[in-house]
Short mmCIF file of C-alpha atoms and ligand atoms in Angstrom, two decimals:
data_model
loop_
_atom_site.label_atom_id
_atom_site.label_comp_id
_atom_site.label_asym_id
_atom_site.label_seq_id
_atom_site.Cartn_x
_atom_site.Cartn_y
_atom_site.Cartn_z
CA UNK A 1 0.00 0.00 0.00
CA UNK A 2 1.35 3.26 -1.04
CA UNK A 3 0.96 5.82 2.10
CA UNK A 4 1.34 9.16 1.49
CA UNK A 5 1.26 11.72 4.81
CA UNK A 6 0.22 15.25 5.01
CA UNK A 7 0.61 18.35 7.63
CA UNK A 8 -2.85 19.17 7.14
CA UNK A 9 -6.52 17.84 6.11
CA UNK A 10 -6.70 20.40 3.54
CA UNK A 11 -3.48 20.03 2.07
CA UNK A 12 -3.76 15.97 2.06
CA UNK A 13 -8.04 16.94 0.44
CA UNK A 14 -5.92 19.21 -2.28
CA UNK A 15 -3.18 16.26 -2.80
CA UNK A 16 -6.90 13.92 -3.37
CA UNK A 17 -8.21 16.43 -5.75
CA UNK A 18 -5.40 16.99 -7.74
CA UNK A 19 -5.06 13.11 -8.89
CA UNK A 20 -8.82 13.43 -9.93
CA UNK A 21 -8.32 16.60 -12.00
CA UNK A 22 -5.19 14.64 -13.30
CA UNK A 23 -6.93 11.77 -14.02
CA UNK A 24 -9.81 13.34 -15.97
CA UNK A 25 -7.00 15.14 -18.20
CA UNK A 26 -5.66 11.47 -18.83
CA UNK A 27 -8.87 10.01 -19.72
CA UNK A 28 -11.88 12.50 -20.37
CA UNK A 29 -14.50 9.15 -20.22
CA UNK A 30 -12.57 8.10 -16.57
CA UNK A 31 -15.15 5.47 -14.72
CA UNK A 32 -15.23 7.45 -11.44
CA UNK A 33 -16.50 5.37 -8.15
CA UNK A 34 -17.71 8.38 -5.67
CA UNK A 35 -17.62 8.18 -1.31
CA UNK A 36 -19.70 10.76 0.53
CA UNK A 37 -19.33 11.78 3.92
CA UNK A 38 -17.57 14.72 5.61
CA UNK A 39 -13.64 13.65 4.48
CA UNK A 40 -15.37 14.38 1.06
CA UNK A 41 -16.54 18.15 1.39
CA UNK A 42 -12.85 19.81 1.06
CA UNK A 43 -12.16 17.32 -1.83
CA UNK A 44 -14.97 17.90 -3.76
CA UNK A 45 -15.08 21.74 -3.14
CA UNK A 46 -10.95 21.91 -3.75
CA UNK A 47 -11.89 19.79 -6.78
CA UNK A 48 -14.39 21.85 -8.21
CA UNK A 49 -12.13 25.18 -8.15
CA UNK A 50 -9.33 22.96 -9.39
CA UNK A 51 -11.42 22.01 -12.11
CA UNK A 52 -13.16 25.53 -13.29
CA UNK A 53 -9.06 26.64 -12.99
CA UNK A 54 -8.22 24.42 -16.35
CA UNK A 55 -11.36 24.38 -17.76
CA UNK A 56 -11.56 20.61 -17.09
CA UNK A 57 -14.58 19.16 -18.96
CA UNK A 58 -16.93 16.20 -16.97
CA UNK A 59 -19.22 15.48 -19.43
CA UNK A 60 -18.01 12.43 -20.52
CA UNK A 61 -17.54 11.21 -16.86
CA UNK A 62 -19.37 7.70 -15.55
CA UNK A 63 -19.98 8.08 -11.75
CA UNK A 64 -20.70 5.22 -9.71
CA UNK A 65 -22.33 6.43 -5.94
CA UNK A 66 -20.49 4.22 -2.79
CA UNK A 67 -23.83 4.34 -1.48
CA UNK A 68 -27.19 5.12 -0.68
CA UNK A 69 -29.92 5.75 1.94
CA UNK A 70 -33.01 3.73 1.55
CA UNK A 71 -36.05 6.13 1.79
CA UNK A 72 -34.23 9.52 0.97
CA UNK A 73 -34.67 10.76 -2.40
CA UNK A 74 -32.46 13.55 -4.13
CA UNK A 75 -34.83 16.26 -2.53
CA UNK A 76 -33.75 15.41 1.02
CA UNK A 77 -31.03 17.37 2.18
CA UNK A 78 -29.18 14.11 4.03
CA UNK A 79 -29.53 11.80 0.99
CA UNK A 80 -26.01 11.20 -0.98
CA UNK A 81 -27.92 11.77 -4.51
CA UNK A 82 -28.58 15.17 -2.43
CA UNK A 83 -25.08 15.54 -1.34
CA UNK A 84 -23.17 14.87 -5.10
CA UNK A 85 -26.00 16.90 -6.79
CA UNK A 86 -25.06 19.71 -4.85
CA UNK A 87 -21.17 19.40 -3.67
CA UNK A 88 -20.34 18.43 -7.24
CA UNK A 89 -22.66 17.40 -10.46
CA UNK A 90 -24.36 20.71 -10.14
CA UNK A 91 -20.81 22.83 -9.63
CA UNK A 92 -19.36 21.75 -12.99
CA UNK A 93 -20.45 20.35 -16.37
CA UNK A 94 -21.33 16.50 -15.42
CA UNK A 95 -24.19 14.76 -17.79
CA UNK A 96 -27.28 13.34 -15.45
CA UNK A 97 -27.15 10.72 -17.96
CA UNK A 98 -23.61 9.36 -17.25
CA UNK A 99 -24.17 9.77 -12.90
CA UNK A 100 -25.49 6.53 -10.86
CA UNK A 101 -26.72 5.94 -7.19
CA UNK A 102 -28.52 3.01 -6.01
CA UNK A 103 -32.18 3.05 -6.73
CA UNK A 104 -33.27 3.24 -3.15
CA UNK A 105 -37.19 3.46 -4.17
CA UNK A 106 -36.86 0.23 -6.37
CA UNK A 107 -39.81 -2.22 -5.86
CA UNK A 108 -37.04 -4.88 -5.74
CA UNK A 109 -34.13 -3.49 -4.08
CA UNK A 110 -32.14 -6.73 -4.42
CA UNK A 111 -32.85 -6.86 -8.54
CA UNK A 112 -32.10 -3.33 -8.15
CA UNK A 113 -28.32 -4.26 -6.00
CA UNK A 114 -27.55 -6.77 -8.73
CA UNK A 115 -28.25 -4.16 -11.32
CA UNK A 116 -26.10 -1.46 -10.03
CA UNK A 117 -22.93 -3.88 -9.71
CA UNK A 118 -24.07 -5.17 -14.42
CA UNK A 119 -24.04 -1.46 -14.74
CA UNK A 120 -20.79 -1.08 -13.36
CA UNK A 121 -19.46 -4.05 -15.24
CA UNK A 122 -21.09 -2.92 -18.46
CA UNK A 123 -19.14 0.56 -18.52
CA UNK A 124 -15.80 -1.58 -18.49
CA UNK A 125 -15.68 -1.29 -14.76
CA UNK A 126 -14.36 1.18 -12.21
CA UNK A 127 -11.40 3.16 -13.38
CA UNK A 128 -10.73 5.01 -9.78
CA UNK A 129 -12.63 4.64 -7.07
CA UNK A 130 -12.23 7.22 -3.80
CA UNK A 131 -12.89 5.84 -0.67
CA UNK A 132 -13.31 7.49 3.46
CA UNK A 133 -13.26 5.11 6.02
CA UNK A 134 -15.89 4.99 8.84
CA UNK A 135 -14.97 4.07 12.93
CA UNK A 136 -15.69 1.36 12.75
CA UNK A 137 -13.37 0.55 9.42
CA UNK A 138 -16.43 0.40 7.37
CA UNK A 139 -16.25 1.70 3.60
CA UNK A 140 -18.95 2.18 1.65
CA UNK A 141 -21.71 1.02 4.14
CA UNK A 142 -20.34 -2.42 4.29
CA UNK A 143 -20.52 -2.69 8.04
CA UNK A 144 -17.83 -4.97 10.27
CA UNK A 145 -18.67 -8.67 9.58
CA UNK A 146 -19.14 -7.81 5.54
CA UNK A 147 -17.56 -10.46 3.19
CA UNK A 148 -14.48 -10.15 1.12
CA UNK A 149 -16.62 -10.98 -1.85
CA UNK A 150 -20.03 -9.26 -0.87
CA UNK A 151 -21.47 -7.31 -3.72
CA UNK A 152 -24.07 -4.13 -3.73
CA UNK A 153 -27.04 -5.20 -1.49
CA UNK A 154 -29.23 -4.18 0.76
CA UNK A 155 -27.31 -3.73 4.70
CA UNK A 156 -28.03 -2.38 7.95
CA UNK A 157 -26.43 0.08 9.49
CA UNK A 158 -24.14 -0.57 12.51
CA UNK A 159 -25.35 1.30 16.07
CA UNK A 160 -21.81 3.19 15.89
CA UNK A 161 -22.61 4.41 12.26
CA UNK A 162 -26.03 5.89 12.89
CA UNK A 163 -24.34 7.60 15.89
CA UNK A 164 -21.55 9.10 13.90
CA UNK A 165 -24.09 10.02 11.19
CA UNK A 166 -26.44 11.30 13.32
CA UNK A 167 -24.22 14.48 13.52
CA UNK A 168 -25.17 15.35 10.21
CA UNK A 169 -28.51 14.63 10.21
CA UNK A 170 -31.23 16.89 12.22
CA UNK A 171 -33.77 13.99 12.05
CA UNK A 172 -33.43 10.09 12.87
CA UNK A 173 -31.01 9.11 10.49
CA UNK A 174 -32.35 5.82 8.09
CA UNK A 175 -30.59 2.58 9.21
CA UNK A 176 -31.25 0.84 5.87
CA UNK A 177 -29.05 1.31 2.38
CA UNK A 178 -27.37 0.03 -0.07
CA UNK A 179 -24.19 -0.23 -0.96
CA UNK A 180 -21.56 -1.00 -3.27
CA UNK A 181 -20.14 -4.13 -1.82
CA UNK A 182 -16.57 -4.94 -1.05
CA UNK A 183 -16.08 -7.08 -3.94
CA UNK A 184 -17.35 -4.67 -6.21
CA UNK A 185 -15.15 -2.10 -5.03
CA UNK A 186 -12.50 -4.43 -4.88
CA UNK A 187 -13.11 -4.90 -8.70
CA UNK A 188 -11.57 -1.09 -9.74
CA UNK A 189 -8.71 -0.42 -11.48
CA UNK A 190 -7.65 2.01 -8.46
CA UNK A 191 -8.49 2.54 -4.99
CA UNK A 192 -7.89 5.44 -3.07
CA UNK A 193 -8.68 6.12 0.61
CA UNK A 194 -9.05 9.41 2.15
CA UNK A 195 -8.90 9.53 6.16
CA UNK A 196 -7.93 13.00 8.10
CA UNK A 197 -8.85 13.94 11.72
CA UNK A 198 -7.65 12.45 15.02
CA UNK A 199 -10.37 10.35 15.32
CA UNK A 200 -9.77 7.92 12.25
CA UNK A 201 -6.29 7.61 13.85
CA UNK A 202 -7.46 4.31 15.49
CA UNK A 203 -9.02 2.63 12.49
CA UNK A 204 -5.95 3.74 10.14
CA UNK A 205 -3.98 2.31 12.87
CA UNK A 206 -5.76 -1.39 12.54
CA UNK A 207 -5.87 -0.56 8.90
CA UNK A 208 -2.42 -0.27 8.13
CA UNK A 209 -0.66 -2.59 10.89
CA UNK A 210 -3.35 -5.27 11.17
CA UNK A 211 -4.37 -8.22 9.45
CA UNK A 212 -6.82 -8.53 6.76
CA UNK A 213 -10.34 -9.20 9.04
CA UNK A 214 -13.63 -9.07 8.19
CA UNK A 215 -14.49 -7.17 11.20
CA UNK A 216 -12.54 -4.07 10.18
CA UNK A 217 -14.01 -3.94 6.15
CA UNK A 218 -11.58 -1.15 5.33
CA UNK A 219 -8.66 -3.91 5.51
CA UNK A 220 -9.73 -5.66 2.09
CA UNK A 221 -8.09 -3.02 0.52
CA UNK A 222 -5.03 -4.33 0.99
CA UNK A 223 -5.83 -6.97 -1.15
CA UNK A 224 -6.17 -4.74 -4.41
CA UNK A 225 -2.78 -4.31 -6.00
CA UNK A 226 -3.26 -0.46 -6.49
CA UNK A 227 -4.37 1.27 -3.42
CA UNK A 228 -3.41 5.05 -2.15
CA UNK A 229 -4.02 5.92 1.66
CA UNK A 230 -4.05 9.57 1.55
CA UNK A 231 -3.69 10.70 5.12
CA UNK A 232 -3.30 13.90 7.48
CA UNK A 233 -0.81 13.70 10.62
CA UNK A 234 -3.54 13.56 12.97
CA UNK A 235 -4.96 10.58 11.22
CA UNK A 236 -1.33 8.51 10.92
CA UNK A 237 -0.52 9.32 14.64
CA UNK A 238 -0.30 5.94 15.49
CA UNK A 239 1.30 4.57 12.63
C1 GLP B 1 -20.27 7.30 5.76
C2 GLP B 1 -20.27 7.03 4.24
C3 GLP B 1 -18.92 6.55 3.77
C4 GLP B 1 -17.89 7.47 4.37
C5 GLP B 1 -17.79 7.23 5.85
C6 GLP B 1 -16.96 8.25 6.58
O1 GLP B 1 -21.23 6.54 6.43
N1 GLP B 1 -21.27 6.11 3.79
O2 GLP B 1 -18.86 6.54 2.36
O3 GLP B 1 -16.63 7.22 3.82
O4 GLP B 1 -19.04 7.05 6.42
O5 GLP B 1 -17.65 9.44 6.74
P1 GLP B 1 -16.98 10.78 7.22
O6 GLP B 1 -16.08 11.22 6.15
O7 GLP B 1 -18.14 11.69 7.43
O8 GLP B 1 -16.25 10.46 8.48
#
């Protein structure tokens, strides 16, 4: 795994943004797998100016969601469709056509799981995908105890996540979604995982000196030939 360190959360959110901009420039049509979250806000807002700055087109981009809420739609402030819609579709010149999220409101949300993963596969598969990490080592929503191999499906969230969500969210947060699963994301070309702030410090720690465990999710990445951690001090402080 390639580790790279920064001073500061912003600085290691630029050092994130500038591979995306430099990726787009290398291939217009890039695959792009997308996290949410609050890791994500400087990225995508760093990303967007970075982007405007060379006049870097989107149009031809394929974006792939992590995840979704079941039961929020892309009116309600705390849904992710919400959250990319607004931090970064709407900020530059990406097609509707070419962005994906689950379909939460699916009458069949497992047809709807195994869909989302034959999309992916259809577009050639992930080129990059970006990745945050929860506190419990989750990524995506794929919860401690998720399988190497699990695809997009429906999942439950764990108590810890809906308390570290809950922060965001004025009402109860939903403890349903679906998510991209770990095989699935295991399946891109390239992985990178963004974690800043003293409290991921822990997780990156188990990341990065433990074993590969289903109970901390985040550690299949180091199965995937190709991965970036892309870290602040506070978050490698016990590395
Ligand atoms: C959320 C998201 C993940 C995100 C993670 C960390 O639940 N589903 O995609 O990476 O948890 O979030 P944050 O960056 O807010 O700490």
């Amino acid at each position: 795994m390639d580790i790279q360190i920064f001073e500061t959360a912003a600085e290691a959110a630029h050092k994130l943004s500038e591979i995306l901009v430099l990726s787009i420039q290398k291939r217009p049509n890039l695959v792009l797998g997308l996290a949410t979250g609050r890791t994500m806000d400087s990225v995508y807002h760093k990303f967007v100016s970075l982007a405007r700055e060379a006049q870097l087109s989107c149009k031809d981009i394929k974006t792939f969601a992590l995840d979704e809420y079941i039961g929020l739609s892309k009116n309600n402030i705390y849904s992710y469709e919400y959250y990319l819609n607004f931090r970064l579709y709407e900020q530059l010149d990406f097609n509707s056509k070419n962005t994906s999220i689950p379909n939460v409101f699916a009458e069949d949300l497992d047809l709807a799981s195994y869909e989302y993963d034959q999309k992916i596969r259809s577009l050639g598969g992930i080129d990059l995908q970006i990745l945050g990490i929860g506190l419990n080592g989750h990524i995506g929503l794929n919860e401690p105890g998720s399988a190497i191999d699990s695809r997009t499906r429906v999942v439950g969230l764990s108590s810890s996540t809906l308390k570290s969500n809950s922060s965001l969210h004025k009402k109860e947060v939903p403890n349903t979604a679906i998510t991209m699963g770990i095989g699935t994301i295991l399946e891109a070309k390239e992985i990178i995982l963004l974690a800043t702030g003293e409290t991921k410090s822990e997780i990156i720690q188990k990341l990065v000196n433990g074993d590969v465990h289903s109970q901390n999710p985040s550690s299949a990445i180091k199965t995937h030939s190709n991965v970036k951690l892309i870290l602040d001090k506070d978050a490698a402080k016990l590395i």
